[in-house]
PDB file of C-alpha atoms in Angstrom:
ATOM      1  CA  UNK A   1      -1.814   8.715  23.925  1.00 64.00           C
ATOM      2  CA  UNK A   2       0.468  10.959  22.121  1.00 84.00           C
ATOM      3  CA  UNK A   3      -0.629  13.538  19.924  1.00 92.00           C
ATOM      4  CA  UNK A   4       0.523  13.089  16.529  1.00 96.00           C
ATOM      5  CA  UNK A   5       1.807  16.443  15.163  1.00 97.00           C
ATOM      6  CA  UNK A   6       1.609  17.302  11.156  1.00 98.00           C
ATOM      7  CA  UNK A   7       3.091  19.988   8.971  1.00 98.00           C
ATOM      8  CA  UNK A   8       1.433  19.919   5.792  1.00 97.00           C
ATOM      9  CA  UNK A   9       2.032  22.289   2.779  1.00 96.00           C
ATOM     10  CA  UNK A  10      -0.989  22.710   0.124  1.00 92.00           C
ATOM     11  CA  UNK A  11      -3.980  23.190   2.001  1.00 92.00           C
ATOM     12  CA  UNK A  12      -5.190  25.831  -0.440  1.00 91.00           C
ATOM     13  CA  UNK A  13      -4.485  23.620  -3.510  1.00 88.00           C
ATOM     14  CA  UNK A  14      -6.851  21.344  -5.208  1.00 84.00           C
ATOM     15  CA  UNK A  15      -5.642  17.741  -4.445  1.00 87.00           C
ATOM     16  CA  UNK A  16      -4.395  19.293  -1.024  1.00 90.00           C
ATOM     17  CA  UNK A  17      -7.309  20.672   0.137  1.00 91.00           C
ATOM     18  CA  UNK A  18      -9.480  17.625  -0.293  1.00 91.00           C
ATOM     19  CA  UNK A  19      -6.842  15.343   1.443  1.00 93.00           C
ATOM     20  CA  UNK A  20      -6.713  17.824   4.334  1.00 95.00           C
ATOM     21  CA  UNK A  21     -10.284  17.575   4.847  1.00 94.00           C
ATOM     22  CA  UNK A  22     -10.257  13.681   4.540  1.00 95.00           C
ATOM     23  CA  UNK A  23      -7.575  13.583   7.222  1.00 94.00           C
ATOM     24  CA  UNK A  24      -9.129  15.785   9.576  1.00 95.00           C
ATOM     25  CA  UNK A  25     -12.329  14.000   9.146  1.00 95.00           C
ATOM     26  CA  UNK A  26     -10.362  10.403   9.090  1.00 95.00           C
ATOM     27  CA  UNK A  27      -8.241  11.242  12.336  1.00 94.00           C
ATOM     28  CA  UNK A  28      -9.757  14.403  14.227  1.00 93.00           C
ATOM     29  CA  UNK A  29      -7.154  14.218  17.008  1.00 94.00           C
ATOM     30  CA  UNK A  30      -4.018  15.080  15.143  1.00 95.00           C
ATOM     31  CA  UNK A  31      -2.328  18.309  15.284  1.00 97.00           C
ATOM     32  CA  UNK A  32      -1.723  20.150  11.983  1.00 97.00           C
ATOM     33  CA  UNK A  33      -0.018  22.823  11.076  1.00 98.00           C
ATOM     34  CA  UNK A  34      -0.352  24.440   7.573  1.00 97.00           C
ATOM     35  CA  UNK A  35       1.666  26.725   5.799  1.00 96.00           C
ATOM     36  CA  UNK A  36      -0.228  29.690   3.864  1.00 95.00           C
ATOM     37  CA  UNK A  37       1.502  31.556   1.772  1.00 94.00           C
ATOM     38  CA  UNK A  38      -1.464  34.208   0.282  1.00 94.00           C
ATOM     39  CA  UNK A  39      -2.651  36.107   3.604  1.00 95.00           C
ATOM     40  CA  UNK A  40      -6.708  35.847   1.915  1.00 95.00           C
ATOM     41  CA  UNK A  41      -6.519  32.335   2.634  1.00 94.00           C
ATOM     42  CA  UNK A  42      -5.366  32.248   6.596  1.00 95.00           C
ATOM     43  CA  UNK A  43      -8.779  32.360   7.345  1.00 95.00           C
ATOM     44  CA  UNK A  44     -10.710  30.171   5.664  1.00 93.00           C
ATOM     45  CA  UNK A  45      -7.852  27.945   6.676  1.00 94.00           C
ATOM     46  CA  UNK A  46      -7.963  28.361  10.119  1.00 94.00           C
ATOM     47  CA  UNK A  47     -11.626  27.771   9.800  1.00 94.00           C
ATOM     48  CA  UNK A  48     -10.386  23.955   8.907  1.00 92.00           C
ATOM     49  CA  UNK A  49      -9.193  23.447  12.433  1.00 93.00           C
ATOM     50  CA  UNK A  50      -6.018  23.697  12.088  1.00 96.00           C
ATOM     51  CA  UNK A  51      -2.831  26.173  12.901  1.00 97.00           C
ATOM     52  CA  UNK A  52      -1.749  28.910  10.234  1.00 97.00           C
ATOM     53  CA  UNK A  53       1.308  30.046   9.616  1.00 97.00           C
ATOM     54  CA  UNK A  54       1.866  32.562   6.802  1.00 96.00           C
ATOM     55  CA  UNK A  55       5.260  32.319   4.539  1.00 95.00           C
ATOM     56  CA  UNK A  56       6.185  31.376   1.575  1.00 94.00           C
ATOM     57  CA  UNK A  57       8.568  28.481  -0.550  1.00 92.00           C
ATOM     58  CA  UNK A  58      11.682  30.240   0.495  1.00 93.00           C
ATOM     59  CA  UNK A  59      11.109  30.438   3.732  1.00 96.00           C
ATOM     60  CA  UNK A  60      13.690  28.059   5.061  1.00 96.00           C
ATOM     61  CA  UNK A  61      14.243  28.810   8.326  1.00 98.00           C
ATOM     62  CA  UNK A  62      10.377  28.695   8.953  1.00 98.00           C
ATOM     63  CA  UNK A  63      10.396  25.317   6.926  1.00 97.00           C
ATOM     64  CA  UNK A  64      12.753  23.623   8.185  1.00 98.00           C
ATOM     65  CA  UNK A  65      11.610  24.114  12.143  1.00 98.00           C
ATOM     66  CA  UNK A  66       7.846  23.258  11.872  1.00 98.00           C
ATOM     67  CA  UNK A  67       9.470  20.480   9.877  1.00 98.00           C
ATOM     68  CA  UNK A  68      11.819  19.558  12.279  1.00 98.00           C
ATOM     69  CA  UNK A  69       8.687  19.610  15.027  1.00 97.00           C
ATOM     70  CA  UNK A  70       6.633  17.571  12.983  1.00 98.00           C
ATOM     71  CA  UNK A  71       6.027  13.860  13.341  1.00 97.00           C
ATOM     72  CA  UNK A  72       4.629  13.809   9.531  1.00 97.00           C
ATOM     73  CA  UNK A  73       5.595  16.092   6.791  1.00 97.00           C
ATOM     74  CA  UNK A  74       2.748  16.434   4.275  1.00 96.00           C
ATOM     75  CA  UNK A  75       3.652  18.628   0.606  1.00 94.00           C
ATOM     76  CA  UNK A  76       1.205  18.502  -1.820  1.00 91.00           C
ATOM     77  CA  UNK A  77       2.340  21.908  -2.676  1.00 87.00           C
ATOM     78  CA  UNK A  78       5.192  21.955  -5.037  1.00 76.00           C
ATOM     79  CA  UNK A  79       8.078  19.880  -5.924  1.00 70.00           C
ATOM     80  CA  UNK A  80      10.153  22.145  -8.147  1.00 73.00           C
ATOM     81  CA  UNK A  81      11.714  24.576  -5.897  1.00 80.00           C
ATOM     82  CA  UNK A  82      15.103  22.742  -4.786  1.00 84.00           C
ATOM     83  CA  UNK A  83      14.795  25.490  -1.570  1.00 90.00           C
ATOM     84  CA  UNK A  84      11.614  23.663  -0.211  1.00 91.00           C
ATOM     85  CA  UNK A  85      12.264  20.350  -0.794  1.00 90.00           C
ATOM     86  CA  UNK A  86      16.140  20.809   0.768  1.00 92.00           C
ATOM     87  CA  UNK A  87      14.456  22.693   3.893  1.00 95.00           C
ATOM     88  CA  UNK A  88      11.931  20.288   4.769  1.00 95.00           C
ATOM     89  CA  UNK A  89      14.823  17.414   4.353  1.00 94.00           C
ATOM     90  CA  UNK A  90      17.044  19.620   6.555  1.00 97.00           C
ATOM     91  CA  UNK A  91      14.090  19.644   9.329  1.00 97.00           C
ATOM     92  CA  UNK A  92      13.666  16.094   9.153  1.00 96.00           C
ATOM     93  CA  UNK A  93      17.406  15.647   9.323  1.00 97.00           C
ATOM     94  CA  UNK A  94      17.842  17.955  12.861  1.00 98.00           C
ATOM     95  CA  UNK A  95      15.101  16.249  14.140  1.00 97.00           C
ATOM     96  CA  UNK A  96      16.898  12.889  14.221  1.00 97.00           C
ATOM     97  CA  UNK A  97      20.599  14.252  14.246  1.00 97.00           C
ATOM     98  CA  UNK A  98      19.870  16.690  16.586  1.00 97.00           C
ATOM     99  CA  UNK A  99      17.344  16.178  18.926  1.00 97.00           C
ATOM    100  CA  UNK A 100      17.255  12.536  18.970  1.00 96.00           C
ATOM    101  CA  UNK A 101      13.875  12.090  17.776  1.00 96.00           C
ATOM    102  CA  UNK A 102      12.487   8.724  16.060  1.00 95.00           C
ATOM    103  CA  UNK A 103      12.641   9.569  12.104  1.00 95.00           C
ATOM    104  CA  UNK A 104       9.715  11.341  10.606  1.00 96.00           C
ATOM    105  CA  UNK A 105       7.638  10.796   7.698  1.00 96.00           C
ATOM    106  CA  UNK A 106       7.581  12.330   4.752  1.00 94.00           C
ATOM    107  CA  UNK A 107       4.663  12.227   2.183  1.00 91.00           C
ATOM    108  CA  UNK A 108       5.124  13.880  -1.025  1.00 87.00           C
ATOM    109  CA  UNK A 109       3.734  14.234  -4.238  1.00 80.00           C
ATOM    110  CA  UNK A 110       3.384  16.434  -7.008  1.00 64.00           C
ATOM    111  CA  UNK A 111       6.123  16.120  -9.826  1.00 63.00           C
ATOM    112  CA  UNK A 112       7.833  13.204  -9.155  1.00 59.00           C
ATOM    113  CA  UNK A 113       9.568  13.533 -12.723  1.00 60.00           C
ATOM    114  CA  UNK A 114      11.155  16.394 -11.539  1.00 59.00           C
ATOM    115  CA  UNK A 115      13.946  13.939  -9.559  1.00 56.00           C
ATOM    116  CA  UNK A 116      14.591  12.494 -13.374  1.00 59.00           C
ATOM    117  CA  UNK A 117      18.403  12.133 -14.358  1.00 57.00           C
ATOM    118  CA  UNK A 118      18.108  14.547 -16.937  1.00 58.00           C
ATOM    119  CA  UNK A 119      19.187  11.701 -19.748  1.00 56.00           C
ATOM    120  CA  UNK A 120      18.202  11.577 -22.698  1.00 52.00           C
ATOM    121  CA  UNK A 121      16.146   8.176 -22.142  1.00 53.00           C
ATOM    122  CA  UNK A 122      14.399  10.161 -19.210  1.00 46.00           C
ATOM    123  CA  UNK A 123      13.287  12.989 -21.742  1.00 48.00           C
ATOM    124  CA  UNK A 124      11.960  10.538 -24.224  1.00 49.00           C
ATOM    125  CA  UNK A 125      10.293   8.666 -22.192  1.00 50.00           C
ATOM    126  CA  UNK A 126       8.469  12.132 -20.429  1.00 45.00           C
ATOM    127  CA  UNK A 127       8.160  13.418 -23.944  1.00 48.00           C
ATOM    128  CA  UNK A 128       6.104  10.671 -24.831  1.00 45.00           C
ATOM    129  CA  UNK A 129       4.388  10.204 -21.995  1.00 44.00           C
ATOM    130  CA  UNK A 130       2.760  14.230 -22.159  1.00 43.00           C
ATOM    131  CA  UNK A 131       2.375  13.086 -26.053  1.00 44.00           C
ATOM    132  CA  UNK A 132      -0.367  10.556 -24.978  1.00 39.00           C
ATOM    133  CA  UNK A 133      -1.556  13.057 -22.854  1.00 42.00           C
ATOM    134  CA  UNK A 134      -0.704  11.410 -19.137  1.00 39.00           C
TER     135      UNK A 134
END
């Protein structure tokens, strides 16, 4: 059998760091990589099980290859920087374009709103949506 291999970004987060535990406990066997971006947390990271690299949102390059080596992409860490989300699309992009492999997948959450139109309908319906307090 294969081993799966995983990027994931939010680890250290809230929601992130329970579904990393889940998943390890769920399916021991994969492979996951994590991306850390305060040093103080590579340990207890690494204590998880799982490989640490350190870097930040705007670290394309670094993104975009343990992306690109990934079978699943996992950010529960941010959706608002246009620099992450377009590197770990590029990744997944050279993976199939360029090296042949099957597609990858991608799960993300974490501000879907953000990939609103910008219309006016959009901002009412946001507007009232925070107004009811959800």
């Amino acid at each position: 059998m294969t081993t799966v291999t995983v990027f994931y970004l939010g680890a250290t987060g809230y929601i992130g760091g329970a579904v990393l535990v889940d998943l390890l406990k769920s399916y021991p066997n994969l492979q996951v990589t994590e991306l850390v971006r305060n040093p103080a947390h590579v340990e207890p990271v690494s204590e998880l099980g799982v490989k640490v690299v350190q870097g930040s949102f705007s670290d394309s390059d670094l993104i975009t290859s343990h992306t690109r080596a990934a079978d699943i992409t996992v950010n529960l860490a941010n959706s608002h920087k246009a620099e992450l989300t377009t590197a770990i699309l590029a990744g997944q992009k050279a993976r199939v374009v360029e090296d042949g492999k099957p597609p990858a997948i991608l799960y993300h959450t974490s501000g879907v709103a953000v990939f609103l139109d910008g219309t006016r309908q959009h901002a009412t319906s946001m507007e009232a949506r925070h107004d009811r307090g959800w």
